[in-house]
Coordinates of C-alpha atoms and ligand atoms in Angstrom, one line a residue:
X204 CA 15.8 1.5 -4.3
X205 CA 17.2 -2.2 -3.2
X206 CA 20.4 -2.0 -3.8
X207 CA 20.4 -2.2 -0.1
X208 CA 18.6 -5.2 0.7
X209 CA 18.1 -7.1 4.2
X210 CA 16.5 -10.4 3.6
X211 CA 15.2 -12.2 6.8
X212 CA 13.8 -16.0 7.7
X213 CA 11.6 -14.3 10.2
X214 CA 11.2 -11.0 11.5
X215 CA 9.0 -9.3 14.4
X216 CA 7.8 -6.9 11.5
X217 CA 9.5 -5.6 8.7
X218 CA 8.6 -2.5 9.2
X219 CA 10.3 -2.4 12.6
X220 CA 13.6 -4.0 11.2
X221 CA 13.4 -1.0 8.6
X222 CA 13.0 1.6 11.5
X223 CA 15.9 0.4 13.6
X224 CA 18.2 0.7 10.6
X225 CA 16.9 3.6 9.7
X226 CA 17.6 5.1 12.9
X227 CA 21.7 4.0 12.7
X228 CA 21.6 6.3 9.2
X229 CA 21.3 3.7 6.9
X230 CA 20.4 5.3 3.6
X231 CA 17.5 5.8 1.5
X232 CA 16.0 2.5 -0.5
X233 CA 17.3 0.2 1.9
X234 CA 14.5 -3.0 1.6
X235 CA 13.4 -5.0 4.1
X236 CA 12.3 -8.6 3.0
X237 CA 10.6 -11.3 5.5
X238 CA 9.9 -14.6 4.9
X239 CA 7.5 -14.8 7.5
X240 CA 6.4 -12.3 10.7
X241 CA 5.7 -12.8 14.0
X242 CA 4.1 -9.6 14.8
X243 CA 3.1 -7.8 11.6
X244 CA 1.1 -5.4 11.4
X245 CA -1.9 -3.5 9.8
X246 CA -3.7 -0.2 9.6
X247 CA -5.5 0.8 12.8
X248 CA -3.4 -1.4 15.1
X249 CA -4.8 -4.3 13.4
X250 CA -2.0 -7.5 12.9
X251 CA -1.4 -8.5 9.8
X252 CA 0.3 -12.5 9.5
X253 CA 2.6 -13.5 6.7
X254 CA 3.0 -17.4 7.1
X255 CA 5.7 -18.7 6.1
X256 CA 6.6 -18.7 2.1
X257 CA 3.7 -17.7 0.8
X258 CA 3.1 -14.0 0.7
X259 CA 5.4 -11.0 0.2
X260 CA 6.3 -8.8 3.4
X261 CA 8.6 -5.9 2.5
X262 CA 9.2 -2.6 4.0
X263 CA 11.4 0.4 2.0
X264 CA 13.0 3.0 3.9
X265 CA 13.1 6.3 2.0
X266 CA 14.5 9.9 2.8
X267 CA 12.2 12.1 0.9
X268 CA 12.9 15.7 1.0
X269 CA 9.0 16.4 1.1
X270 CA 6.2 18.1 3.4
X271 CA 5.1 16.2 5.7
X272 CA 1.5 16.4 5.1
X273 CA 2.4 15.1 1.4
X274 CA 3.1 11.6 3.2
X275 CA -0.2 10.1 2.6
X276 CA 0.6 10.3 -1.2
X277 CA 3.3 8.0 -1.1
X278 CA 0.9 5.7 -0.1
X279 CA -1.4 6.6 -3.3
X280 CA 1.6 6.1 -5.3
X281 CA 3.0 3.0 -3.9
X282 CA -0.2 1.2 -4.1
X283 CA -0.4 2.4 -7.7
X284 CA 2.9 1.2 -9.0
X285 CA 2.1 -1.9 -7.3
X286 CA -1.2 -2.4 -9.2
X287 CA 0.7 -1.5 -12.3
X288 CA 3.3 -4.5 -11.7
X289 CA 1.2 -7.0 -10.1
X290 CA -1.2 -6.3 -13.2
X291 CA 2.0 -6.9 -15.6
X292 CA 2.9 -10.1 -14.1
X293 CA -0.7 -11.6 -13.6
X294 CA -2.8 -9.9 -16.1
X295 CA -5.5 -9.8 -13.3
X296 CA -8.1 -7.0 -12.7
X297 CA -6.1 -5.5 -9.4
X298 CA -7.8 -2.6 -8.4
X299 CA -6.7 -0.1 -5.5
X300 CA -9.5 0.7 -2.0
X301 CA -8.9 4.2 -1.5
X302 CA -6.1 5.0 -0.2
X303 CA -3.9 1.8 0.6
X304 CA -5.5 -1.7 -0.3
X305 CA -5.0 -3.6 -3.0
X306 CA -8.1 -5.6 -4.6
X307 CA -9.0 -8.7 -5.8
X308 CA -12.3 -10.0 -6.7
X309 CA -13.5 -7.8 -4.1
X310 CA -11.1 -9.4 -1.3
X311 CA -8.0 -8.1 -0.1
X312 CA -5.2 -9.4 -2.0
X313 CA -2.7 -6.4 -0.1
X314 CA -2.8 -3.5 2.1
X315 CA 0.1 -1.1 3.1
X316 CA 1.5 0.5 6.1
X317 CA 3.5 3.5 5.8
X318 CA 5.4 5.4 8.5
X319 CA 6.5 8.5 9.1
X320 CA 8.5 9.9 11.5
X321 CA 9.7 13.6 12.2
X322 CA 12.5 15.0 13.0
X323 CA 11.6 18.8 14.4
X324 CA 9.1 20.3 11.9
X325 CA 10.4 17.8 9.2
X326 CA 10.0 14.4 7.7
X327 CA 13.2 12.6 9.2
X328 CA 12.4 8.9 7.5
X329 CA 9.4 6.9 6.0
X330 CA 9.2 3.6 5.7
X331 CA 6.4 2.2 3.6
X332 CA 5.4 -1.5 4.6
X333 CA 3.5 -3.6 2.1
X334 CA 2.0 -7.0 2.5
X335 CA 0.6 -8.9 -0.4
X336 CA -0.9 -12.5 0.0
X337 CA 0.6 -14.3 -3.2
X338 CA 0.8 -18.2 -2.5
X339 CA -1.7 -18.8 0.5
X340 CA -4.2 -21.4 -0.1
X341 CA -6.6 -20.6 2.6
X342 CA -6.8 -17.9 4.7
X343 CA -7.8 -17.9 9.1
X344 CA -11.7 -17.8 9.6
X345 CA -11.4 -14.5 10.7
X346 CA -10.0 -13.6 7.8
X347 CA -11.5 -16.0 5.8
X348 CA -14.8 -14.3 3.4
X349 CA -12.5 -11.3 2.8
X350 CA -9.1 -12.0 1.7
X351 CA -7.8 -13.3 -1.6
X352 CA -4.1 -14.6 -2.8
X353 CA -3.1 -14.8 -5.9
X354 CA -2.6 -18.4 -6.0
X355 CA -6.2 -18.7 -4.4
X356 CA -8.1 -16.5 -7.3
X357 CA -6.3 -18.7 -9.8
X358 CA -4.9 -21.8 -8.4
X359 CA -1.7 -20.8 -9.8
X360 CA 1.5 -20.5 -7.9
X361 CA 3.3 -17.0 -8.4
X362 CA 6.9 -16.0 -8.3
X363 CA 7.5 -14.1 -5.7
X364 CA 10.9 -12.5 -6.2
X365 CA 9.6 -11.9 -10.0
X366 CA 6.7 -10.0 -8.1
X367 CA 8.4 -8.2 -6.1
X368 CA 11.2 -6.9 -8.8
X369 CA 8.4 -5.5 -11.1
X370 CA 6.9 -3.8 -8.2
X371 CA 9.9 -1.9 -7.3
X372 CA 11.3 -1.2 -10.6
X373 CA 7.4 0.7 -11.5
X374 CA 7.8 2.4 -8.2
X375 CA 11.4 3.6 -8.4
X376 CA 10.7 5.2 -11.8
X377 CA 7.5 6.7 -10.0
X378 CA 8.8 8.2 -7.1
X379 CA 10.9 10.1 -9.7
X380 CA 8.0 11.5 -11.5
X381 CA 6.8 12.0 -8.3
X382 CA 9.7 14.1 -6.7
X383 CA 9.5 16.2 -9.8
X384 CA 5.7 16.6 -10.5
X385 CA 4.2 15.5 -7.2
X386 CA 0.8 13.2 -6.9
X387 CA -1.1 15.4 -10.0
X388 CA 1.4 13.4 -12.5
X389 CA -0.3 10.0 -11.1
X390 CA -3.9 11.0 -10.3
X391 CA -5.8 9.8 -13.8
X392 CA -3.9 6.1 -13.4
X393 CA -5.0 6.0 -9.3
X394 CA -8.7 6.6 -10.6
X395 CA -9.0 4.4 -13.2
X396 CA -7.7 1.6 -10.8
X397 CA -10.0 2.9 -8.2
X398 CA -12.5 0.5 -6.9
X399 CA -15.0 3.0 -5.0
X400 CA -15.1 5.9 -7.5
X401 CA -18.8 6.8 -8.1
X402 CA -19.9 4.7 -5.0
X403 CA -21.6 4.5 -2.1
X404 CA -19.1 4.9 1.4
X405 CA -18.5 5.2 4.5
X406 CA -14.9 6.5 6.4
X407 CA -14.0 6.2 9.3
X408 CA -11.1 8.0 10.8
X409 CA -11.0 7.4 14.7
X410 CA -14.1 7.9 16.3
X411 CA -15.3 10.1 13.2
X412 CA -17.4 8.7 10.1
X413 CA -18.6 10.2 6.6
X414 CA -21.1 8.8 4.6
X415 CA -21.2 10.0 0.5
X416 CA -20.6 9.1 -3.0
X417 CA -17.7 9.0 -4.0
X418 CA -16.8 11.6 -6.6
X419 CA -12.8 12.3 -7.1
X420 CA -10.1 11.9 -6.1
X421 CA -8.1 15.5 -5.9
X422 CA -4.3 16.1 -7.1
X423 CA -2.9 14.8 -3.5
X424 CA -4.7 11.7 -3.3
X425 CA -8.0 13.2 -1.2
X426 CA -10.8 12.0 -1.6
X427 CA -13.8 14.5 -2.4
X428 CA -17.2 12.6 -1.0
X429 CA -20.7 14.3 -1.5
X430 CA -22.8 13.8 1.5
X431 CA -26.6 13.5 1.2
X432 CA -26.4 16.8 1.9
X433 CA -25.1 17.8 -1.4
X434 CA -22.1 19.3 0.1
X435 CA -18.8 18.0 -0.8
X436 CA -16.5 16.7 1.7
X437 CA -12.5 16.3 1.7
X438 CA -11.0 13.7 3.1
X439 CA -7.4 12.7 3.9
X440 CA -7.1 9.4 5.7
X441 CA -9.3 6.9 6.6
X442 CA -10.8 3.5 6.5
X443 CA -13.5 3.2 3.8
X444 CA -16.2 0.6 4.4
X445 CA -18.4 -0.1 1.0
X446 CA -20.9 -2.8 0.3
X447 CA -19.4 -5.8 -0.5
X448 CA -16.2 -5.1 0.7
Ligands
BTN685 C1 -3.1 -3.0 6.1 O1 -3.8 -3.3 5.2 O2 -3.7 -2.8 7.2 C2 -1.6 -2.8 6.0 C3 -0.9 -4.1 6.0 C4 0.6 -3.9 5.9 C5 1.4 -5.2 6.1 C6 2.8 -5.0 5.8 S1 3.7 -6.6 5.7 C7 5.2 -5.7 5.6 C8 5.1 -4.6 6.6 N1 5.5 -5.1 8.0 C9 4.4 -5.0 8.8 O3 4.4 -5.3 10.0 N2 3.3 -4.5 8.1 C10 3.6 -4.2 6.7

């Protein structure tokens, strides 16, 4: 991973650059690095803006030779690794939001976007997008009561490329582990860095929405809810709402 690297002033969105790339058969690991975006973008057709310098936007193309309903777990494991380094480097309490946020201080330091697309009945390419907010002093009012940098938690300014170089040397050794052993290998570490085990949610996925406690997190990154209901309830995908948060 990155021995392929495209590194960009601006870009429309990394994760776009990765995709046309990807489509002229560039191989797997190729990284796409942006100092700034015009039209980034979130989760749920939300944007997402990286101003200039300050935060980290980076896609990585991969080939994997998996399902593609295991897809979502490269998202558990990505954000994982990425707690893992960002912890190393900082020493801060980053926690991960079920299944692709990354947490500071109960604001948003990071989400990621991950793509798949299919070729017949298999996975062709993904590319996983993740945006971290790293420099950024303030933040747009919208934005504003819910996001954090690292630099705006600590007043510190943080190395970027030293950032980024930790993430993706935890996550290339983890996406070995994980070819081999799949998600189980990873599922202790993605709890104890959870920040809504044992609470109070909600979910919404399209025009659906669960309400339960949450009480694990099974071996492919799904979480189990118990409704007020008793029942339990698996879910795959989703945005989780929780107090505070
Ligand atoms: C989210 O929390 O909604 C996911 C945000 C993902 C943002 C990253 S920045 C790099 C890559 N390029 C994009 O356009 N989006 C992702």
């Amino acid at each position: 991973i990155g021995r392929n690297i495209i590194y960009l002033d601006k870009a429309t969105s990394t994760n776009d650059i990765a995709k046309e790339m990807a489509e002229k058969g560039v191989p797997d690991g190729l990284i796409v690095i942006a100092e700034e975006q015009t039209k980034g973008r979130g989760r749920m057709g939300r944007k997402w803006i990286t101003g200039k310098g300050e935060a980290l936007a980076v896609s990585i193309l991969l080939r994997p030779d998996i399902e593609p309903n295991l897809c979502p777990s490269i998202t558990s494991l990505i954000a994982l690794s990425s707690v893992k380094a960002i912890r190393k480097v900082t020493g801060f309490d980053i926690m991960i939001k079920w299944p692709n946020d990354l947490v500071l201080n109960n604001r948003k330091l990071g989400g990621i976007l991950t793509e798949m697309t299919m070729e017949g009945m298999k996975v062709k390419y993904i590319i996983i997008g993740l945006g971290l907010n790293i420099n950024q002093e303030d933040f747009d009012e919208d934005i504003k009561n819910i996001a954090v940098s690292l630099k705006s938690f600590s007043g510190e300014n943080f190395n970027r490329r030293i950032i980024l170089s930790e993430i993706l040397n935890f996550f290339e050794r983890d996406y070995e582990y994980f070819k081999r052993f799949g998600l189980s290998y990873f599922v202790e570490d993605i709890k104890k860095y959870s920040i809504i085990f044992g609470k109070e949610i909600s979910v919404i996925d399209g025009y659906k929405s669960v309400d339960g406690t949450v009480v694990d997190i099974d071996k492919e990154g799904g979480l189990i809810l118990k409704t007020s209901d008793g029942n339990l309830k698996r879910i795959i995908s989703g945005d989780v709402i929780m107090e505070g948060l």
